[in-house]
């Protein structure tokens, strides 16, 4: 069986970025399918790395993209990729197509290929599009375009053989909004074997927190610094924050650190691949998941949330919704929306016994509910149920 896999930001473990698609594509290849991935790269030269699994092929086109780009330049990057993906969807030989957002335009490619070639497709929604772009103010003066995008989105969902949502709340919304039942929830995955680093807890050192991820406007990580600066001086001496990432807010964050003399409390780590993130987790007690208060943003499935849990680290998250429920129910982190809430959370975490207990809870949750192999089996089972795989691998 031949499968065309469309993901603009496909990453291998040797690269910096989320590896969900790599795990899923590898699972298909190990099940005996021939998988061709159409992706993009930000460098002109093809990055080197270990060989890909047997029956997995990746075609990555050079399409510049950066969080510093204006929305027009980012939109152009999406359009470029959509054009290349459409080309492969029309000329390549395959049995069915797997399209994963972002952006939503990849869903349009799958829909058009289905209508013109009769190829079944699976659409994986990683974010609610176009709801989130509209919430951010894009196309707000173009109501006819908004109506067109909603109409096309409905077609993408309704004509898919299967829709994969990455959170329970996203699954519920898609089913209710578009009146469909062929939706399965497969959250992002915790690679607990890769991130199995020793628990780090000692009452004799400051509480060490890590933020490893994008520093874009949608993350609004400047709030972390503002909340840390608002802590009482005595508490500031007992916390340290390491930041590992790039994005549009990085310059403003550095300026804030310099302006308020936070160099002792905050340090920068060079951005890196999965191995670098793994090494960073080893030296920290807790990790941050930070997003701006944007409508619908809490229906996502942030990769760093699951990496942190797999590493047995305590989460400090600004997200409400389903991930907040996980943190509260299983006592593996805190939901933080203000400087006061951060202060209360840090004061609790200065208790070394509680810190150790919460770290153990985090790793247990990752292994029990978000284990990579467990969720991959669930995903393959859904593909089999909807007639896309002849058998379901064990």
Short mmCIF file of C-alpha atoms in Angstrom, two decimals:
data_model
loop_
_atom_site.label_atom_id
_atom_site.label_comp_id
_atom_site.label_asym_id
_atom_site.label_seq_id
_atom_site.Cartn_x
_atom_site.Cartn_y
_atom_site.Cartn_z
CA UNK A 1 0.00 0.00 0.00
CA UNK A 2 1.28 3.48 -0.93
CA UNK A 3 0.50 6.54 1.17
CA UNK A 4 1.18 10.19 0.41
CA UNK A 5 1.82 12.06 3.68
CA UNK A 6 1.53 15.87 3.56
CA UNK A 7 3.12 17.82 6.42
CA UNK A 8 4.84 21.13 5.82
CA UNK A 9 6.93 20.89 9.00
CA UNK A 10 7.87 17.22 9.12
CA UNK A 11 10.83 16.69 11.50
CA UNK A 12 13.03 13.73 12.25
CA UNK A 13 14.56 13.16 15.73
CA UNK A 14 17.80 14.73 14.46
CA UNK A 15 16.00 18.02 13.75
CA UNK A 16 14.58 20.73 15.98
CA UNK A 17 10.81 20.41 16.18
CA UNK A 18 7.86 18.16 16.96
CA UNK A 19 8.31 14.52 15.92
CA UNK A 20 4.67 13.37 15.90
CA UNK A 21 4.53 12.93 12.12
CA UNK A 22 7.82 11.05 12.14
CA UNK A 23 6.42 8.58 14.66
CA UNK A 24 3.17 8.11 12.73
CA UNK A 25 4.84 7.80 9.32
CA UNK A 26 7.32 5.32 10.79
CA UNK A 27 4.45 3.27 12.24
CA UNK A 28 2.89 3.05 8.76
CA UNK A 29 6.23 2.02 7.25
CA UNK A 30 6.71 -0.65 9.92
CA UNK A 31 3.20 -1.91 9.10
CA UNK A 32 4.40 -2.61 5.56
CA UNK A 33 3.17 0.58 3.84
CA UNK A 34 5.29 2.68 1.49
CA UNK A 35 5.10 6.24 2.79
CA UNK A 36 6.16 9.31 0.84
CA UNK A 37 6.28 12.53 2.88
CA UNK A 38 6.06 15.91 1.16
CA UNK A 39 7.54 18.56 3.44
CA UNK A 40 9.60 21.75 3.49
CA UNK A 41 12.91 22.90 4.90
CA UNK A 42 14.16 26.32 5.95
CA UNK A 43 17.76 25.78 4.80
CA UNK A 44 18.87 25.63 1.17
CA UNK A 45 21.00 22.55 1.83
CA UNK A 46 19.38 19.26 2.77
CA UNK A 47 20.05 18.55 6.48
CA UNK A 48 22.06 15.45 7.25
CA UNK A 49 21.00 12.82 9.73
CA UNK A 50 20.65 9.09 10.34
CA UNK A 51 18.96 7.02 7.62
CA UNK A 52 15.18 6.91 7.54
CA UNK A 53 13.29 3.71 8.33
CA UNK A 54 12.73 1.28 5.48
CA UNK A 55 9.81 2.21 3.16
CA UNK A 56 9.79 5.84 4.40
CA UNK A 57 10.78 8.56 1.91
CA UNK A 58 10.89 12.31 2.59
CA UNK A 59 10.85 14.99 -0.12
CA UNK A 60 11.57 18.37 1.50
CA UNK A 61 11.42 21.55 -0.59
CA UNK A 62 13.25 24.74 0.33
CA UNK A 63 10.57 27.19 1.52
CA UNK A 64 11.87 29.95 3.84
CA UNK A 65 9.75 30.44 6.96
CA UNK A 66 10.36 32.15 10.28
CA UNK A 67 8.29 33.46 13.17
CA UNK A 68 9.81 36.88 12.45
CA UNK A 69 8.09 36.97 9.06
CA UNK A 70 5.11 39.23 8.50
CA UNK A 71 1.81 37.43 8.12
CA UNK A 72 1.93 38.10 4.37
CA UNK A 73 5.30 36.31 4.06
CA UNK A 74 4.05 33.45 6.23
CA UNK A 75 0.93 33.16 4.11
CA UNK A 76 3.11 33.03 1.00
CA UNK A 77 5.11 30.15 2.53
CA UNK A 78 1.83 28.28 3.10
CA UNK A 79 0.71 28.94 -0.47
CA UNK A 80 4.05 27.76 -1.88
CA UNK A 81 3.84 24.51 0.02
CA UNK A 82 0.18 24.00 -0.93
CA UNK A 83 1.11 24.34 -4.59
CA UNK A 84 3.87 21.73 -4.32
CA UNK A 85 1.66 19.42 -2.28
CA UNK A 86 -1.11 19.76 -4.87
CA UNK A 87 1.35 18.86 -7.61
CA UNK A 88 2.30 15.63 -5.84
CA UNK A 89 -1.33 14.89 -4.94
CA UNK A 90 -2.19 14.99 -8.65
CA UNK A 91 0.81 13.17 -10.20
CA UNK A 92 2.03 10.69 -7.58
CA UNK A 93 0.73 7.16 -7.37
CA UNK A 94 -0.76 6.35 -3.98
CA UNK A 95 -3.73 4.61 -2.41
CA UNK A 96 -4.71 7.29 0.06
CA UNK A 97 -3.47 10.58 1.42
CA UNK A 98 -2.73 11.80 4.95
CA UNK A 99 -2.81 15.58 5.41
CA UNK A 100 -1.85 17.24 8.68
CA UNK A 101 -2.24 20.91 9.53
CA UNK A 102 -0.95 23.51 10.10
CA UNK A 103 -1.75 25.20 7.82
CA UNK A 104 -5.34 24.47 6.86
CA UNK A 105 -4.43 24.87 3.17
CA UNK A 106 -3.04 21.33 3.23
CA UNK A 107 -6.58 20.16 3.96
CA UNK A 108 -7.79 21.94 0.84
CA UNK A 109 -5.15 20.04 -1.15
CA UNK A 110 -6.44 16.73 0.19
CA UNK A 111 -10.04 17.70 -0.57
CA UNK A 112 -9.30 18.75 -4.16
CA UNK A 113 -7.28 15.57 -4.79
CA UNK A 114 -10.21 13.56 -3.47
CA UNK A 115 -12.73 15.33 -5.70
CA UNK A 116 -10.61 15.15 -8.85
CA UNK A 117 -8.85 11.80 -8.41
CA UNK A 118 -11.20 9.98 -6.08
CA UNK A 119 -8.46 9.36 -3.51
CA UNK A 120 -9.58 8.89 0.10
CA UNK A 121 -7.82 11.04 2.67
CA UNK A 122 -7.34 11.49 6.38
CA UNK A 123 -7.23 15.03 7.75
CA UNK A 124 -5.36 15.65 11.00
CA UNK A 125 -6.28 18.91 12.73
CA UNK A 126 -3.51 20.13 15.03
CA UNK A 127 -5.14 23.52 15.59
CA UNK A 128 -8.67 24.74 15.03
CA UNK A 129 -8.53 26.49 11.67
CA UNK A 130 -9.82 28.96 10.66
CA UNK A 131 -11.08 29.76 14.17
CA UNK A 132 -7.67 30.64 15.62
CA UNK A 133 -6.50 32.90 12.74
CA UNK A 134 -9.84 34.70 12.91
CA UNK A 135 -9.45 35.09 16.70
CA UNK A 136 -6.03 36.63 16.05
CA UNK A 137 -7.65 39.23 13.78
CA UNK A 138 -6.68 37.88 10.38
CA UNK A 139 -9.15 38.66 7.56
CA UNK A 140 -11.42 40.53 9.99
CA UNK A 141 -12.26 43.10 7.29
CA UNK A 142 -12.93 40.40 4.70
CA UNK A 143 -16.22 38.76 5.74
CA UNK A 144 -16.74 37.11 2.35
CA UNK A 145 -13.32 35.46 2.59
CA UNK A 146 -14.12 34.27 6.10
CA UNK A 147 -17.36 32.74 4.83
CA UNK A 148 -15.49 31.03 1.99
CA UNK A 149 -12.87 29.60 4.35
CA UNK A 150 -15.54 28.21 6.68
CA UNK A 151 -17.30 26.64 3.69
CA UNK A 152 -14.09 25.00 2.43
CA UNK A 153 -13.19 23.85 5.94
CA UNK A 154 -16.57 22.14 6.28
CA UNK A 155 -15.92 20.30 3.02
CA UNK A 156 -12.47 19.19 4.22
CA UNK A 157 -13.92 17.69 7.40
CA UNK A 158 -17.04 16.15 5.87
CA UNK A 159 -15.36 14.49 2.89
CA UNK A 160 -12.44 13.03 4.85
CA UNK A 161 -12.55 9.28 5.42
CA UNK A 162 -11.31 10.02 8.94
CA UNK A 163 -10.55 13.18 10.94
CA UNK A 164 -7.84 13.03 13.60
CA UNK A 165 -8.16 15.60 16.41
CA UNK A 166 -5.34 16.16 18.89
CA UNK A 167 -7.46 16.82 21.98
CA UNK A 168 -10.82 15.75 23.44
CA UNK A 169 -12.16 19.32 23.27
CA UNK A 170 -11.13 19.66 19.63
CA UNK A 171 -12.84 16.37 18.79
CA UNK A 172 -16.06 17.50 20.49
CA UNK A 173 -16.02 20.87 18.72
CA UNK A 174 -15.44 19.39 15.25
CA UNK A 175 -18.22 16.84 15.70
CA UNK A 176 -20.68 19.47 16.89
CA UNK A 177 -19.72 22.25 14.45
CA UNK A 178 -19.57 20.13 11.30
CA UNK A 179 -22.11 17.44 12.18
CA UNK A 180 -19.78 14.46 11.63
CA UNK A 181 -18.99 11.31 13.60
CA UNK A 182 -15.82 10.05 11.88
CA UNK A 183 -13.45 11.75 14.33
CA UNK A 184 -10.84 10.12 16.56
CA UNK A 185 -8.79 11.83 19.28
CA UNK A 186 -5.08 11.06 19.27
CA UNK A 187 -3.19 13.60 21.41
CA UNK A 188 0.49 14.34 21.02
CA UNK A 189 2.72 11.65 22.41
CA UNK A 190 5.08 11.26 25.33
CA UNK A 191 8.28 9.51 24.34
CA UNK A 192 9.04 8.38 27.86
CA UNK A 193 11.90 6.12 26.77
CA UNK A 194 13.75 8.94 25.04
CA UNK A 195 13.05 11.48 27.79
CA UNK A 196 13.71 9.07 30.65
CA UNK A 197 16.11 11.36 32.49
CA UNK A 198 16.80 11.14 36.25
CA UNK A 199 14.45 13.10 38.48
CA UNK A 200 16.05 16.36 39.60
CA UNK A 201 15.11 17.55 43.06
CA UNK A 202 17.13 19.07 45.87
CA UNK A 203 16.07 21.50 48.56
CA UNK A 204 19.58 22.99 48.66
CA UNK A 205 19.41 24.59 45.18
CA UNK A 206 16.98 27.08 43.60
CA UNK A 207 13.90 25.80 41.81
CA UNK A 208 15.05 25.48 38.19
CA UNK A 209 12.45 26.04 35.47
CA UNK A 210 12.85 25.49 31.73
CA UNK A 211 11.04 26.99 28.77
CA UNK A 212 11.91 25.18 25.54
CA UNK A 213 9.86 26.25 22.55
CA UNK A 214 8.80 29.03 20.25
CA UNK A 215 9.01 32.65 21.36
CA UNK A 216 6.33 33.91 18.99
CA UNK A 217 3.50 36.33 19.64
CA UNK A 218 1.05 33.46 20.12
CA UNK A 219 3.20 32.26 23.06
CA UNK A 220 3.59 35.65 24.75
CA UNK A 221 6.51 34.44 26.86
CA UNK A 222 7.18 38.00 27.96
CA UNK A 223 4.49 37.37 30.57
CA UNK A 224 6.73 34.77 32.25
CA UNK A 225 9.40 37.42 32.79
CA UNK A 226 6.89 39.98 34.05
CA UNK A 227 5.49 37.50 36.58
CA UNK A 228 8.97 36.51 37.75
CA UNK A 229 9.93 40.15 38.17
CA UNK A 230 6.80 40.68 40.30
CA UNK A 231 7.85 38.00 42.80
CA UNK A 232 9.06 39.14 46.24
CA UNK A 233 12.87 39.61 46.24
CA UNK A 234 13.30 36.75 48.72
CA UNK A 235 11.47 34.39 46.37
CA UNK A 236 13.34 35.63 43.30
CA UNK A 237 16.54 34.37 44.88
CA UNK A 238 15.10 30.84 45.02
CA UNK A 239 14.11 30.42 41.35
CA UNK A 240 15.98 30.24 38.05
CA UNK A 241 14.54 30.21 34.53
CA UNK A 242 16.31 28.87 31.44
CA UNK A 243 14.92 29.83 28.03
CA UNK A 244 15.61 27.71 24.97
CA UNK A 245 14.08 28.96 21.74
CA UNK A 246 13.72 31.58 19.05
CA UNK A 247 10.93 33.77 17.81
CA UNK A 248 9.54 37.23 17.30
CA UNK A 249 9.49 38.13 21.03
CA UNK A 250 13.06 37.12 21.79
CA UNK A 251 14.52 40.61 21.35
CA UNK A 252 11.83 42.17 23.55
CA UNK A 253 12.42 39.53 26.21
CA UNK A 254 16.15 40.18 26.24
CA UNK A 255 15.49 43.91 26.54
CA UNK A 256 13.17 43.27 29.51
CA UNK A 257 15.80 41.12 31.22
CA UNK A 258 18.40 43.86 30.78
CA UNK A 259 16.05 46.64 31.84
CA UNK A 260 15.12 45.01 35.15
CA UNK A 261 18.44 43.37 35.93
CA UNK A 262 17.17 39.79 35.76
CA UNK A 263 20.39 38.28 34.38
CA UNK A 264 21.00 36.28 37.56
CA UNK A 265 17.52 34.78 37.52
CA UNK A 266 17.15 34.18 33.76
CA UNK A 267 19.60 32.62 31.31
CA UNK A 268 19.48 31.69 27.63
CA UNK A 269 20.23 28.24 26.28
CA UNK A 270 20.96 27.66 22.58
CA UNK A 271 18.04 26.19 20.65
CA UNK A 272 18.63 22.60 19.59
CA UNK A 273 17.18 19.27 18.57
CA UNK A 274 15.55 16.58 20.71
CA UNK A 275 18.85 15.53 22.27
CA UNK A 276 19.52 19.11 23.36
CA UNK A 277 16.05 19.38 24.93
CA UNK A 278 16.56 16.05 26.68
CA UNK A 279 19.85 17.30 28.13
CA UNK A 280 18.19 20.54 29.25
CA UNK A 281 15.40 18.69 31.09
CA UNK A 282 18.02 16.77 33.07
CA UNK A 283 19.08 19.94 34.88
CA UNK A 284 15.64 21.35 35.71
CA UNK A 285 12.78 20.64 38.10
CA UNK A 286 9.87 22.15 36.17
CA UNK A 287 8.96 23.34 32.70
CA UNK A 288 6.75 26.02 31.20
CA UNK A 289 3.98 25.77 28.62
CA UNK A 290 3.16 29.33 27.65
CA UNK A 291 0.50 30.64 25.27
CA UNK A 292 -1.29 33.95 24.95
CA UNK A 293 -4.97 33.98 26.03
CA UNK A 294 -6.31 33.40 22.51
CA UNK A 295 -9.75 31.84 21.97
CA UNK A 296 -9.55 28.15 20.99
CA UNK A 297 -5.80 27.91 21.75
CA UNK A 298 -6.51 25.52 24.62
CA UNK A 299 -7.91 22.91 22.20
CA UNK A 300 -4.39 22.20 20.96
CA UNK A 301 -1.90 19.57 22.06
CA UNK A 302 1.44 21.33 22.72
CA UNK A 303 4.40 19.05 22.07
CA UNK A 304 6.50 20.41 24.94
CA UNK A 305 3.73 19.58 27.41
CA UNK A 306 4.14 15.88 26.68
CA UNK A 307 7.93 15.99 26.49
CA UNK A 308 8.03 17.59 29.93
CA UNK A 309 5.69 15.02 31.45
CA UNK A 310 7.70 12.19 29.87
CA UNK A 311 10.83 13.63 31.46
CA UNK A 312 9.11 13.63 34.86
CA UNK A 313 9.10 17.39 35.21
CA UNK A 314 6.43 19.56 36.85
CA UNK A 315 4.39 21.70 34.45
CA UNK A 316 3.70 25.40 34.84
CA UNK A 317 1.11 26.13 32.18
CA UNK A 318 -0.87 29.17 31.10
CA UNK A 319 -3.36 27.02 29.18
CA UNK A 320 -6.89 26.43 30.45
CA UNK A 321 -8.95 23.55 29.09
CA UNK A 322 -8.13 19.87 28.89
CA UNK A 323 -4.41 20.08 29.73
CA UNK A 324 -5.26 22.11 32.85
CA UNK A 325 -7.62 19.31 33.85
CA UNK A 326 -4.78 16.78 33.51
CA UNK A 327 -2.45 18.87 35.71
CA UNK A 328 -5.03 19.37 38.45
CA UNK A 329 -6.44 15.86 38.47
CA UNK A 330 -3.11 14.09 38.59
CA UNK A 331 -1.20 16.69 40.63
CA UNK A 332 1.64 17.01 38.17
CA UNK A 333 1.67 20.75 37.61
CA UNK A 334 0.08 24.16 38.12
CA UNK A 335 -2.08 26.39 35.93
CA UNK A 336 -0.73 29.94 36.09
CA UNK A 337 -2.55 33.04 34.86
CA UNK A 338 -1.03 35.76 37.04
CA UNK A 339 1.99 36.74 39.13
CA UNK A 340 0.02 35.87 42.28
CA UNK A 341 -0.70 32.35 41.04
CA UNK A 342 2.93 31.88 40.07
CA UNK A 343 4.04 32.98 43.54
CA UNK A 344 1.72 30.47 45.22
CA UNK A 345 2.91 27.69 42.92
CA UNK A 346 6.60 28.41 43.55
CA UNK A 347 6.08 28.59 47.32
CA UNK A 348 4.54 25.10 47.20
CA UNK A 349 7.34 23.75 45.02
CA UNK A 350 9.99 24.80 47.51
CA UNK A 351 8.86 21.74 49.47
CA UNK A 352 11.28 19.09 48.18
CA UNK A 353 8.97 16.23 49.15
CA UNK A 354 6.05 17.69 47.20
CA UNK A 355 8.34 18.40 44.26
CA UNK A 356 9.48 14.78 44.11
CA UNK A 357 5.90 13.51 44.37
CA UNK A 358 4.70 15.74 41.53
CA UNK A 359 7.59 14.73 39.30
CA UNK A 360 6.72 11.08 39.84
CA UNK A 361 3.08 11.88 39.03
CA UNK A 362 4.13 13.58 35.79
CA UNK A 363 6.05 10.58 34.54
CA UNK A 364 3.23 8.23 35.55
CA UNK A 365 0.66 10.28 33.59
CA UNK A 366 2.92 10.29 30.52
CA UNK A 367 3.33 6.51 30.64
CA UNK A 368 -0.29 5.74 31.50
CA UNK A 369 -2.19 8.03 29.12
CA UNK A 370 0.17 9.48 26.51
CA UNK A 371 2.67 6.72 25.81
CA UNK A 372 3.88 6.90 22.21
CA UNK A 373 3.32 3.21 21.44
CA UNK A 374 -0.13 3.20 23.03
CA UNK A 375 -1.37 6.22 21.03
CA UNK A 376 0.23 4.96 17.82
CA UNK A 377 -1.70 1.69 18.18
CA UNK A 378 -4.91 3.65 18.72
CA UNK A 379 -4.20 5.66 15.55
CA UNK A 380 -3.45 2.56 13.47
CA UNK A 381 -6.60 0.90 14.82
CA UNK A 382 -8.69 3.88 13.65
CA UNK A 383 -7.13 3.70 10.18
CA UNK A 384 -8.00 0.00 10.04
CA UNK A 385 -11.57 0.62 11.24
CA UNK A 386 -12.18 3.09 8.42
CA UNK A 387 -10.80 0.76 5.77
CA UNK A 388 -7.44 2.45 5.20
CA UNK A 389 -5.29 -0.43 6.46
CA UNK A 390 -5.90 -4.07 5.56
CA UNK A 391 -4.85 -5.21 9.03
CA UNK A 392 -4.07 -3.54 12.34
CA UNK A 393 -0.50 -4.21 13.54
CA UNK A 394 -0.06 -5.27 17.15
#
